[in-house]
mmCIF file of C-alpha atoms in Angstrom:
data_model
loop_
_atom_site.group_PDB
_atom_site.id
_atom_site.type_symbol
_atom_site.label_atom_id
_atom_site.label_comp_id
_atom_site.label_asym_id
_atom_site.label_seq_id
_atom_site.Cartn_x
_atom_site.Cartn_y
_atom_site.Cartn_z
ATOM 1 C CA UNK Y 1 0.000 0.000 0.000
ATOM 2 C CA UNK Y 2 1.078 3.563 -0.612
ATOM 3 C CA UNK Y 3 1.997 5.679 2.349
ATOM 4 C CA UNK Y 4 -0.330 8.724 2.571
ATOM 5 C CA UNK Y 5 2.326 11.192 1.502
ATOM 6 C CA UNK Y 6 3.627 9.107 -1.377
ATOM 7 C CA UNK Y 7 2.913 9.655 -5.031
ATOM 8 C CA UNK Y 8 2.991 6.819 -7.575
ATOM 9 C CA UNK Y 9 6.009 8.059 -9.508
ATOM 10 C CA UNK Y 10 8.202 8.472 -6.447
ATOM 11 C CA UNK Y 11 7.001 5.137 -5.091
ATOM 12 C CA UNK Y 12 7.668 3.341 -8.372
ATOM 13 C CA UNK Y 13 11.115 4.854 -8.779
ATOM 14 C CA UNK Y 14 12.238 3.248 -5.498
ATOM 15 C CA UNK Y 15 10.734 -0.174 -6.012
ATOM 16 C CA UNK Y 16 10.995 -3.213 -8.242
ATOM 17 C CA UNK Y 17 10.261 -3.101 -12.000
ATOM 18 C CA UNK Y 18 7.091 -5.111 -11.452
ATOM 19 C CA UNK Y 19 5.635 -2.159 -9.512
ATOM 20 C CA UNK Y 20 6.837 0.344 -12.090
ATOM 21 C CA UNK Y 21 4.480 -1.274 -14.604
ATOM 22 C CA UNK Y 22 1.661 0.077 -12.443
ATOM 23 C CA UNK Y 23 2.409 3.700 -13.325
ATOM 24 C CA UNK Y 24 5.072 3.612 -16.077
ATOM 25 C CA UNK Y 25 4.222 4.903 -19.547
ATOM 26 C CA UNK Y 26 6.954 3.517 -21.810
ATOM 27 C CA UNK Y 27 9.424 0.634 -21.564
ATOM 28 C CA UNK Y 28 11.983 -0.554 -24.088
ATOM 29 C CA UNK Y 29 13.319 -4.067 -24.386
ATOM 30 C CA UNK Y 30 16.521 -3.698 -26.415
ATOM 31 C CA UNK Y 31 18.205 -6.789 -27.805
ATOM 32 C CA UNK Y 32 20.717 -7.757 -30.472
ATOM 33 C CA UNK Y 33 19.590 -8.004 -34.088
ATOM 34 C CA UNK Y 34 20.400 -11.269 -35.852
ATOM 35 C CA UNK Y 35 18.652 -11.307 -39.245
ATOM 36 C CA UNK Y 36 15.382 -10.479 -40.962
ATOM 37 C CA UNK Y 37 14.011 -13.982 -40.266
ATOM 38 C CA UNK Y 38 15.695 -14.877 -36.975
ATOM 39 C CA UNK Y 39 14.299 -13.457 -33.712
ATOM 40 C CA UNK Y 40 16.460 -10.968 -31.771
ATOM 41 C CA UNK Y 41 18.880 -12.301 -29.184
ATOM 42 C CA UNK Y 42 17.441 -13.426 -25.870
ATOM 43 C CA UNK Y 43 19.515 -11.168 -23.633
ATOM 44 C CA UNK Y 44 18.611 -7.495 -23.227
ATOM 45 C CA UNK Y 45 21.497 -5.059 -23.655
ATOM 46 C CA UNK Y 46 22.588 -3.038 -20.588
ATOM 47 C CA UNK Y 47 24.672 0.122 -20.543
ATOM 48 C CA UNK Y 48 22.854 1.969 -23.331
ATOM 49 C CA UNK Y 49 22.049 5.674 -23.444
ATOM 50 C CA UNK Y 50 18.311 6.046 -24.107
ATOM 51 C CA UNK Y 51 16.835 9.522 -24.569
ATOM 52 C CA UNK Y 52 13.603 11.054 -25.809
ATOM 53 C CA UNK Y 53 14.001 14.097 -27.989
ATOM 54 C CA UNK Y 54 12.735 17.217 -26.223
ATOM 55 C CA UNK Y 55 12.425 15.601 -22.781
ATOM 56 C CA UNK Y 56 14.909 15.496 -19.910
ATOM 57 C CA UNK Y 57 13.735 12.258 -18.286
ATOM 58 C CA UNK Y 58 16.191 9.373 -18.383
ATOM 59 C CA UNK Y 59 14.870 5.831 -18.059
ATOM 60 C CA UNK Y 60 15.507 3.432 -15.227
ATOM 61 C CA UNK Y 61 17.292 0.189 -16.176
ATOM 62 C CA UNK Y 62 15.843 -2.912 -14.527
ATOM 63 C CA UNK Y 63 18.193 -5.858 -14.596
ATOM 64 C CA UNK Y 64 15.529 -8.394 -13.641
ATOM 65 C CA UNK Y 65 13.361 -7.632 -16.685
ATOM 66 C CA UNK Y 66 15.881 -6.086 -19.067
ATOM 67 C CA UNK Y 67 13.645 -3.059 -19.529
ATOM 68 C CA UNK Y 68 14.478 0.626 -19.816
ATOM 69 C CA UNK Y 69 11.439 2.279 -18.185
ATOM 70 C CA UNK Y 70 10.066 5.818 -18.411
ATOM 71 C CA UNK Y 71 7.623 7.163 -15.800
ATOM 72 C CA UNK Y 72 6.936 10.796 -16.683
ATOM 73 C CA UNK Y 73 6.708 11.185 -20.452
ATOM 74 C CA UNK Y 74 3.600 12.983 -21.728
ATOM 75 C CA UNK Y 75 1.156 11.185 -24.031
ATOM 76 C CA UNK Y 76 2.317 11.867 -27.578
ATOM 77 C CA UNK Y 77 4.225 10.366 -30.486
ATOM 78 C CA UNK Y 78 7.823 10.785 -29.360
ATOM 79 C CA UNK Y 79 11.190 10.065 -30.914
ATOM 80 C CA UNK Y 80 13.330 7.723 -28.812
ATOM 81 C CA UNK Y 81 17.062 7.624 -29.520
ATOM 82 C CA UNK Y 82 19.322 4.770 -28.436
ATOM 83 C CA UNK Y 83 23.119 4.968 -28.417
ATOM 84 C CA UNK Y 84 25.831 2.689 -27.051
ATOM 85 C CA UNK Y 85 28.656 4.583 -25.312
ATOM 86 C CA UNK Y 86 30.790 1.414 -25.527
ATOM 87 C CA UNK Y 87 30.557 1.347 -29.331
ATOM 88 C CA UNK Y 88 29.262 -2.227 -29.515
ATOM 89 C CA UNK Y 89 26.004 -1.361 -31.245
ATOM 90 C CA UNK Y 90 24.960 1.168 -33.825
ATOM 91 C CA UNK Y 91 22.823 4.103 -32.760
ATOM 92 C CA UNK Y 92 19.176 3.924 -33.786
ATOM 93 C CA UNK Y 93 15.987 5.958 -33.385
ATOM 94 C CA UNK Y 94 12.359 4.801 -33.155
ATOM 95 C CA UNK Y 95 8.972 6.459 -32.755
ATOM 96 C CA UNK Y 96 6.831 5.621 -29.724
ATOM 97 C CA UNK Y 97 3.151 6.444 -29.266
ATOM 98 C CA UNK Y 98 3.169 7.046 -25.508
ATOM 99 C CA UNK Y 99 -0.253 6.338 -23.946
ATOM 100 C CA UNK Y 100 -2.132 8.684 -21.632
ATOM 101 C CA UNK Y 101 -2.051 7.034 -18.188
ATOM 102 C CA UNK Y 102 -2.985 10.117 -16.214
ATOM 103 C CA UNK Y 103 -6.226 8.523 -15.021
ATOM 104 C CA UNK Y 104 -4.279 5.553 -13.653
ATOM 105 C CA UNK Y 105 -1.976 7.826 -11.664
ATOM 106 C CA UNK Y 106 -4.904 9.869 -10.361
ATOM 107 C CA UNK Y 107 -6.723 6.735 -9.197
ATOM 108 C CA UNK Y 108 -3.659 5.441 -7.377
ATOM 109 C CA UNK Y 109 -3.028 8.804 -5.750
ATOM 110 C CA UNK Y 110 -6.632 8.767 -4.500
ATOM 111 C CA UNK Y 111 -6.194 5.273 -3.099
ATOM 112 C CA UNK Y 112 -8.589 3.810 -5.676
ATOM 113 C CA UNK Y 113 -8.257 0.991 -8.174
ATOM 114 C CA UNK Y 114 -7.786 2.071 -11.821
ATOM 115 C CA UNK Y 115 -10.846 1.507 -13.975
ATOM 116 C CA UNK Y 116 -11.048 -1.709 -16.009
ATOM 117 C CA UNK Y 117 -9.579 -1.225 -19.449
ATOM 118 C CA UNK Y 118 -7.289 1.614 -18.376
ATOM 119 C CA UNK Y 119 -4.426 2.333 -20.751
ATOM 120 C CA UNK Y 120 -1.428 0.062 -20.269
ATOM 121 C CA UNK Y 121 2.206 1.112 -20.645
ATOM 122 C CA UNK Y 122 3.714 0.786 -24.100
ATOM 123 C CA UNK Y 123 6.474 -1.827 -24.313
ATOM 124 C CA UNK Y 124 8.640 -1.621 -27.427
ATOM 125 C CA UNK Y 125 11.083 -4.243 -28.666
ATOM 126 C CA UNK Y 126 14.133 -2.810 -30.431
ATOM 127 C CA UNK Y 127 16.795 -4.826 -32.241
ATOM 128 C CA UNK Y 128 20.181 -3.067 -32.408
ATOM 129 C CA UNK Y 129 22.666 -3.817 -35.185
ATOM 130 C CA UNK Y 130 26.286 -4.497 -34.238
ATOM 131 C CA UNK Y 131 28.759 -1.698 -34.873
ATOM 132 C CA UNK Y 132 32.317 -1.979 -36.119
ATOM 133 C CA UNK Y 133 33.505 -1.650 -32.503
ATOM 134 C CA UNK Y 134 31.892 -4.918 -31.438
ATOM 135 C CA UNK Y 135 34.390 -7.615 -30.434
ATOM 136 C CA UNK Y 136 33.521 -10.753 -32.383
ATOM 137 C CA UNK Y 137 34.587 -14.138 -31.022
ATOM 138 C CA UNK Y 138 36.736 -16.411 -33.223
ATOM 139 C CA UNK Y 139 34.666 -18.449 -35.637
ATOM 140 C CA UNK Y 140 32.091 -15.709 -36.251
ATOM 141 C CA UNK Y 141 31.052 -15.280 -39.877
ATOM 142 C CA UNK Y 142 30.961 -11.607 -40.828
ATOM 143 C CA UNK Y 143 31.540 -9.108 -43.619
ATOM 144 C CA UNK Y 144 32.857 -5.651 -42.781
ATOM 145 C CA UNK Y 145 34.435 -2.638 -44.429
ATOM 146 C CA UNK Y 146 33.874 0.992 -45.349
ATOM 147 C CA UNK Y 147 31.386 2.528 -47.775
ATOM 148 C CA UNK Y 148 32.911 5.337 -49.856
ATOM 149 C CA UNK Y 149 31.864 7.631 -52.684
ATOM 150 C CA UNK Y 150 34.726 9.148 -54.610
ATOM 151 C CA UNK Y 151 37.031 8.235 -51.744
ATOM 152 C CA UNK Y 152 34.864 9.924 -49.098
ATOM 153 C CA UNK Y 153 33.115 7.870 -46.386
ATOM 154 C CA UNK Y 154 29.356 7.544 -46.750
ATOM 155 C CA UNK Y 155 27.365 7.581 -43.521
ATOM 156 C CA UNK Y 156 23.874 6.143 -43.302
ATOM 157 C CA UNK Y 157 23.907 3.838 -46.334
ATOM 158 C CA UNK Y 158 21.396 0.988 -46.024
ATOM 159 C CA UNK Y 159 22.978 -2.392 -46.780
ATOM 160 C CA UNK Y 160 21.222 -5.707 -47.363
ATOM 161 C CA UNK Y 161 23.155 -8.969 -47.704
ATOM 162 C CA UNK Y 162 21.589 -12.276 -48.665
ATOM 163 C CA UNK Y 163 22.131 -15.183 -46.267
ATOM 164 C CA UNK Y 164 20.311 -18.271 -45.005
ATOM 165 C CA UNK Y 165 18.385 -19.222 -41.872
ATOM 166 C CA UNK Y 166 17.383 -22.799 -41.086
ATOM 167 C CA UNK Y 167 17.861 -23.795 -44.708
ATOM 168 C CA UNK Y 168 15.731 -20.992 -46.171
ATOM 169 C CA UNK Y 169 16.672 -17.724 -47.853
ATOM 170 C CA UNK Y 170 17.195 -14.842 -45.450
ATOM 171 C CA UNK Y 171 18.890 -11.442 -45.379
ATOM 172 C CA UNK Y 172 20.909 -9.237 -43.055
ATOM 173 C CA UNK Y 173 20.158 -5.507 -43.005
ATOM 174 C CA UNK Y 174 22.565 -2.909 -41.685
ATOM 175 C CA UNK Y 175 23.687 0.691 -42.039
ATOM 176 C CA UNK Y 176 27.065 2.310 -42.489
ATOM 177 C CA UNK Y 177 28.121 4.331 -39.463
ATOM 178 C CA UNK Y 178 29.170 7.986 -39.204
ATOM 179 C CA UNK Y 179 32.650 7.091 -40.511
ATOM 180 C CA UNK Y 180 31.258 4.959 -43.350
ATOM 181 C CA UNK Y 181 32.137 1.691 -41.627
ATOM 182 C CA UNK Y 182 29.767 -1.268 -41.592
ATOM 183 C CA UNK Y 183 29.576 -4.700 -39.995
ATOM 184 C CA UNK Y 184 27.209 -7.470 -41.105
ATOM 185 C CA UNK Y 185 27.306 -10.507 -38.831
ATOM 186 C CA UNK Y 186 26.032 -13.779 -40.349
ATOM 187 C CA UNK Y 187 25.156 -16.155 -37.508
ATOM 188 C CA UNK Y 188 23.418 -18.811 -39.631
ATOM 189 C CA UNK Y 189 26.037 -19.447 -42.319
ATOM 190 C CA UNK Y 190 27.235 -23.089 -42.183
ATOM 191 C CA UNK Y 191 29.563 -25.293 -44.191
ATOM 192 C CA UNK Y 192 27.873 -27.273 -46.967
ATOM 193 C CA UNK Y 193 29.061 -30.839 -46.379
ATOM 194 C CA UNK Y 194 26.843 -32.369 -49.053
ATOM 195 C CA UNK Y 195 29.581 -31.704 -51.622
ATOM 196 C CA UNK Y 196 33.189 -32.868 -51.749
ATOM 197 C CA UNK Y 197 35.251 -30.981 -50.776
ATOM 198 C CA UNK Y 198 32.888 -29.271 -48.301
ATOM 199 C CA UNK Y 199 31.967 -25.743 -49.373
ATOM 200 C CA UNK Y 200 32.681 -22.985 -46.874
ATOM 201 C CA UNK Y 201 32.651 -19.923 -49.152
ATOM 202 C CA UNK Y 202 29.484 -18.566 -50.725
ATOM 203 C CA UNK Y 203 28.729 -15.719 -53.119
ATOM 204 C CA UNK Y 204 25.926 -13.624 -51.623
ATOM 205 C CA UNK Y 205 23.934 -10.780 -53.194
ATOM 206 C CA UNK Y 206 24.593 -7.348 -51.724
ATOM 207 C CA UNK Y 207 22.400 -4.272 -52.285
ATOM 208 C CA UNK Y 208 23.219 -0.688 -51.311
ATOM 209 C CA UNK Y 209 20.923 2.322 -50.864
ATOM 210 C CA UNK Y 210 22.753 5.605 -50.210
ATOM 211 C CA UNK Y 211 21.144 8.621 -48.509
ATOM 212 C CA UNK Y 212 19.684 11.206 -50.822
ATOM 213 C CA UNK Y 213 21.246 14.699 -50.518
ATOM 214 C CA UNK Y 214 18.697 16.013 -47.997
ATOM 215 C CA UNK Y 215 19.231 13.081 -45.642
ATOM 216 C CA UNK Y 216 23.003 13.105 -46.142
ATOM 217 C CA UNK Y 217 23.012 16.790 -45.221
ATOM 218 C CA UNK Y 218 20.987 16.088 -42.055
ATOM 219 C CA UNK Y 219 23.370 13.318 -41.008
ATOM 220 C CA UNK Y 220 26.272 15.732 -41.387
ATOM 221 C CA UNK Y 221 24.763 18.814 -39.747
ATOM 222 C CA UNK Y 222 22.628 17.226 -37.007
ATOM 223 C CA UNK Y 223 24.794 14.196 -36.272
ATOM 224 C CA UNK Y 224 24.428 10.534 -37.154
ATOM 225 C CA UNK Y 225 21.772 9.705 -34.575
ATOM 226 C CA UNK Y 226 19.805 12.959 -34.582
ATOM 227 C CA UNK Y 227 19.824 13.167 -38.386
ATOM 228 C CA UNK Y 228 18.764 9.620 -39.233
ATOM 229 C CA UNK Y 229 15.115 8.696 -39.820
ATOM 230 C CA UNK Y 230 13.237 6.875 -37.079
ATOM 231 C CA UNK Y 231 13.045 3.113 -37.562
ATOM 232 C CA UNK Y 232 15.261 3.167 -40.674
ATOM 233 C CA UNK Y 233 14.924 -0.599 -41.189
ATOM 234 C CA UNK Y 234 11.127 -0.534 -41.064
ATOM 235 C CA UNK Y 235 10.470 2.141 -43.671
ATOM 236 C CA UNK Y 236 7.782 1.527 -46.269
ATOM 237 C CA UNK Y 237 8.996 1.311 -49.882
ATOM 238 C CA UNK Y 238 7.726 4.848 -50.508
ATOM 239 C CA UNK Y 239 9.454 6.203 -47.395
ATOM 240 C CA UNK Y 240 12.726 4.513 -48.314
ATOM 241 C CA UNK Y 241 12.563 5.832 -51.876
ATOM 242 C CA UNK Y 242 12.078 9.354 -50.541
ATOM 243 C CA UNK Y 243 15.177 9.135 -48.344
ATOM 244 C CA UNK Y 244 17.521 6.681 -50.093
ATOM 245 C CA UNK Y 245 18.540 5.809 -53.637
ATOM 246 C CA UNK Y 246 19.868 2.477 -54.948
ATOM 247 C CA UNK Y 247 23.522 2.705 -55.949
ATOM 248 C CA UNK Y 248 25.780 0.627 -58.124
ATOM 249 C CA UNK Y 249 29.139 -0.270 -56.647
ATOM 250 C CA UNK Y 250 32.340 -2.222 -56.838
ATOM 251 C CA UNK Y 251 34.078 -4.077 -54.024
ATOM 252 C CA UNK Y 252 37.678 -4.045 -52.871
ATOM 253 C CA UNK Y 253 38.984 -6.840 -50.655
ATOM 254 C CA UNK Y 254 41.561 -6.630 -47.876
ATOM 255 C CA UNK Y 255 44.364 -7.376 -50.309
ATOM 256 C CA UNK Y 256 43.418 -4.421 -52.499
ATOM 257 C CA UNK Y 257 41.979 -6.557 -55.304
ATOM 258 C CA UNK Y 258 39.080 -4.846 -57.042
ATOM 259 C CA UNK Y 259 35.868 -6.767 -57.731
ATOM 260 C CA UNK Y 260 34.190 -4.683 -60.464
ATOM 261 C CA UNK Y 261 30.761 -4.915 -61.996
ATOM 262 C CA UNK Y 262 30.359 -7.590 -64.678
ATOM 263 C CA UNK Y 263 27.848 -7.025 -67.440
ATOM 264 C CA UNK Y 264 26.368 -4.091 -65.562
ATOM 265 C CA UNK Y 265 25.709 -6.245 -62.487
ATOM 266 C CA UNK Y 266 27.075 -5.433 -59.050
ATOM 267 C CA UNK Y 267 29.631 -7.933 -57.754
ATOM 268 C CA UNK Y 268 28.525 -10.460 -55.164
ATOM 269 C CA UNK Y 269 30.036 -10.558 -51.692
ATOM 270 C CA UNK Y 270 32.151 -13.589 -50.819
ATOM 271 C CA UNK Y 271 31.094 -14.929 -47.425
ATOM 272 C CA UNK Y 272 33.457 -17.368 -45.716
ATOM 273 C CA UNK Y 273 31.978 -19.476 -42.934
ATOM 274 C CA UNK Y 274 33.754 -18.842 -39.634
ATOM 275 C CA UNK Y 275 35.779 -15.904 -40.961
ATOM 276 C CA UNK Y 276 35.535 -12.119 -40.845
ATOM 277 C CA UNK Y 277 36.017 -10.848 -44.382
ATOM 278 C CA UNK Y 278 36.776 -7.251 -45.287
ATOM 279 C CA UNK Y 279 35.022 -5.874 -48.383
ATOM 280 C CA UNK Y 280 35.104 -2.124 -48.925
ATOM 281 C CA UNK Y 281 32.134 -0.831 -50.914
ATOM 282 C CA UNK Y 282 33.001 1.813 -53.503
ATOM 283 C CA UNK Y 283 29.946 3.553 -54.950
ATOM 284 C CA UNK Y 284 29.937 4.204 -58.691
ATOM 285 C CA UNK Y 285 28.744 7.441 -60.372
#
C-alpha cells in the first residue's frame, strides 16, 4: 500500500520493476539483431544511453526484466534515440506512441483501483545492429568494411546482404556508421558438407541504398543519430525511396583486389563461414 504522503512516480522509482508497470508509460526491451528472419537475441542489452528528444527524463534500467522504463513522459508520439557509449552497437531511433495514463496515476493517488480497461504502458522491442567496434569471437562469420563515394566515407547507407536461416533464404540488413564503416554478422552461415570438398565460401547478393542529398546533409549537420530517420529498417517502400537511392558499386577486398561490376551487375560478396572478411564498398557514379 502507498503511504499517505507518497505519489505513484516516487514510489515506483524506489521499487521493483514489477511495480513500475503500475504507473510507467513507456518501456523498451533492447536486444541484439540477428537477421530479418531470426528473432532478436534473448539477452537485453545493458549500458545503453536512451533519450527522448525534447524531454529530460532518463529511463531506469531494470536488470531483472531487461527493460528501460520511463515514468513521466507525456502522451504523444515521441522520438526515442538509443546509443551505445561502448561502441558495440549502432545508434538507432524509433517512434513511440506514448499512452495517456494520467487517469491511472490519479486513481492510485486517491487510493482507488484504476478503472477496467485503463491504458497500459507501451512496451517496445528494439533490435540493435552491431557496430564496427563490437568484439567478435573467433569463428564468427561476418563481412565488414567501409562505404565510400569518390574516396569519401558515406554515412547512413542501407545495406542488405543475402544469407540463409534454417535452410531458407534470409537477409541481413545494416547501415554504415558515421565514418562509413559497416559490420554485417552472419550467424546462420554453415559449411555445406553435401559436396566434396565441403563448401565454406558462398557468393551472396549485396544491395546498397545511399542517402539522398537532404538526408546526407541532415546526417552531417545534425549528427548521425539525430539526423537519421526513425526506424530506418522498417520504412515503407515509398518512405525509403524518398530518403535513399539504390547505388551501383564495386568491391575491394583486404588485399586491395578490385571486384568490379560484370555485365552491368554489381559484384557479389564472398562470405566465408567462420571468418571475418573485409570488403570495402566503392559507390559508382
